[in-house]
């Protein structure tokens, strides 16, 4: 194995918190010292070669390991750099790091000059960035110009080989009360190479909720008291991770984002469930299994349904109860009321299930009615598992009638968990029945097993840790108010199960302290979370993820409200566009969907036309023009005199187009693969508590996802740069706030081209506002900057 070249800092340098200096006789070369074959490598984006570099240098892998003890963190980053060319090259590593970071170590494979690394302050780093950008004619690197810069010495990248480079730094993580925050910068504009991130938190016995607003994470609490958090990091967002210290007895934290345009801002409330002793008894359950035995269930589906039912019954404890209700044209039951889960009862239930024979139609109304009208078991939590593979065909078949029956008839507060087997089910009905009862809906897709899907949901239902929650808000003086917080998402606080935390999103008014009081049932006892948020101290634009997460859930909720307009008790065509928009309530819902989609850059299958790769959107049918708000124009880049203007391409009413999409899909499609994929997509967005689930959805076409359906991803058409959203419209990026104005023409006050006299001034302004990521967007960018409309053009944008 070739020797490993490594630089280690002196312990004195670390102790004093100063940057370790290069060894005597060594230096970190400025840009002018590099050879013609130098490649500048940053883990946040593709390598940047100098003009004379031959061959292809690729960044093929990035592994990040963070070790945390208290607030002290050591970050180690390993990069795989591959040279596919025939000539050797040299690389220089550039890594944006936070204030106060100290070089830990730098190494690479093979022999060479002694490796060195140095952290440059933001001002000195800016000089490096400017010089590289000037020579490479690639402004994207300026996205990180506001950060300190960790820069390495030159290292070799042999021809036809892969070089492994390792760099580490130490820092003290910022804390907000009992919350510790970790941020790893990534490009907000370019998604090049996925990262594998592992965070090890030592001595974490008292560590409470662990949360990432940016990515999906896997949490492993080890028996030795350490916690490991892992994630595959993709997309255009920094990796953000927060955790609560000394919080195992219950607690919480608030992330806030100020927005003067709404008279306050947005908040994310994260509540940590208190640690539950392993020997503390849980509320016993009363489980009613409702099985569809219509003719379409014959064969393997019925066999799996029987097995799933027996698996659930076998898992019940001696203090729990169960019943079986089976239905086709008629409704039958194992017992008039739930029975204790004794061995005798289990044997009888197995014989009862074995005797079921599929035949007849699907009487969903009466089956649900029988399930919720059973006498309630005292001191047991009532759960209904409702399974069907078809739409209502017998009895009262009206969707609205069934929905209203559940809403008014569920007097015992039973949680109903619905399972649609296959795609020939009324998905909006199953979703709403579950939502009305604080349950959830699931779909057994063609490539899935009924037994496995039902068992996976039931395993989660060992009993909610915290349920029946309500929230009260008071001002800093303890006076209850209904005006301080509004538009809470989710609209109904969900039950919290083992291993989960409670996350609520909403808007707040003013800047005065707010007291959040959340009451609920904690394993049979009343429990209250009570803590105060000083909004004027906490609010920061660094929490730009908060309004986007709120908007994602809010848009999904509004779409589902429109979707429920398709519930009808009589067969026939879905309502026309004129009927929909003629209803003021529906028109208001559609207007808010479009407005929030534009404002926050949240696209769905119903609003994907708002940002495209340059293709024309659909044109509304001839008919009455119905204006919804001010969003009525799409823009294209057109010559105007000596410059350019963003001119309307004609009247393409966003509300009309969105209404057409909603009419055909959300309202008009009640069953089939299209209905199921819409349910999967809405559930993903309504439950999304990190940015990774936004701007993707399922399509009713085969794909290689776990669901078997194609996953549509439009994240390349919308970008979030700090606190602003940019939409791709006709091969140009336009700040969404400008589109929301609905003006016929947007004429830039200033056109700034790469390398011009105004370029550096605009770059300085973008860095100061935290929006330098727009410089990495591929194409011209139109944005509002310090009260003027600016068109920023890169070297290849033709402006």
mmCIF file of C-alpha atoms in Angstrom, residues 108 121 144 234 243 301 310 340 374-375 417 587 606 609 622 647 665 670 698 764 785:
data_model
loop_
_atom_site.group_PDB
_atom_site.id
_atom_site.type_symbol
_atom_site.label_atom_id
_atom_site.label_comp_id
_atom_site.label_asym_id
_atom_site.label_seq_id
_atom_site.Cartn_x
_atom_site.Cartn_y
_atom_site.Cartn_z
ATOM 1 C CA UNK A 108 -4.050 12.040 0.385
ATOM 2 C CA UNK A 121 -11.134 34.271 6.498
ATOM 3 C CA UNK A 144 -19.775 30.230 -0.960
ATOM 4 C CA UNK A 234 -28.933 14.686 -2.064
ATOM 5 C CA UNK A 243 -30.911 17.819 18.758
ATOM 6 C CA UNK A 301 -55.748 -11.718 -1.472
ATOM 7 C CA UNK A 310 -54.470 -13.909 12.715
ATOM 8 C CA UNK A 340 -60.911 -10.670 25.395
ATOM 9 C CA UNK A 374 -70.009 -1.453 18.823
ATOM 10 C CA UNK A 375 -70.133 -0.940 22.584
ATOM 11 C CA UNK A 417 -56.835 2.798 9.754
ATOM 12 C CA UNK A 587 -62.112 29.481 -6.120
ATOM 13 C CA UNK A 606 -51.477 20.117 -10.421
ATOM 14 C CA UNK A 609 -46.752 24.037 -15.231
ATOM 15 C CA UNK A 622 -62.208 29.089 -24.707
ATOM 16 C CA UNK A 647 -42.802 39.733 -21.574
ATOM 17 C CA UNK A 665 -57.213 14.517 -11.474
ATOM 18 C CA UNK A 670 -61.820 8.687 -7.575
ATOM 19 C CA UNK A 698 -45.958 9.631 -7.802
ATOM 20 C CA UNK A 764 -21.211 41.934 -3.151
ATOM 21 C CA UNK A 785 -32.079 43.485 -5.490
#
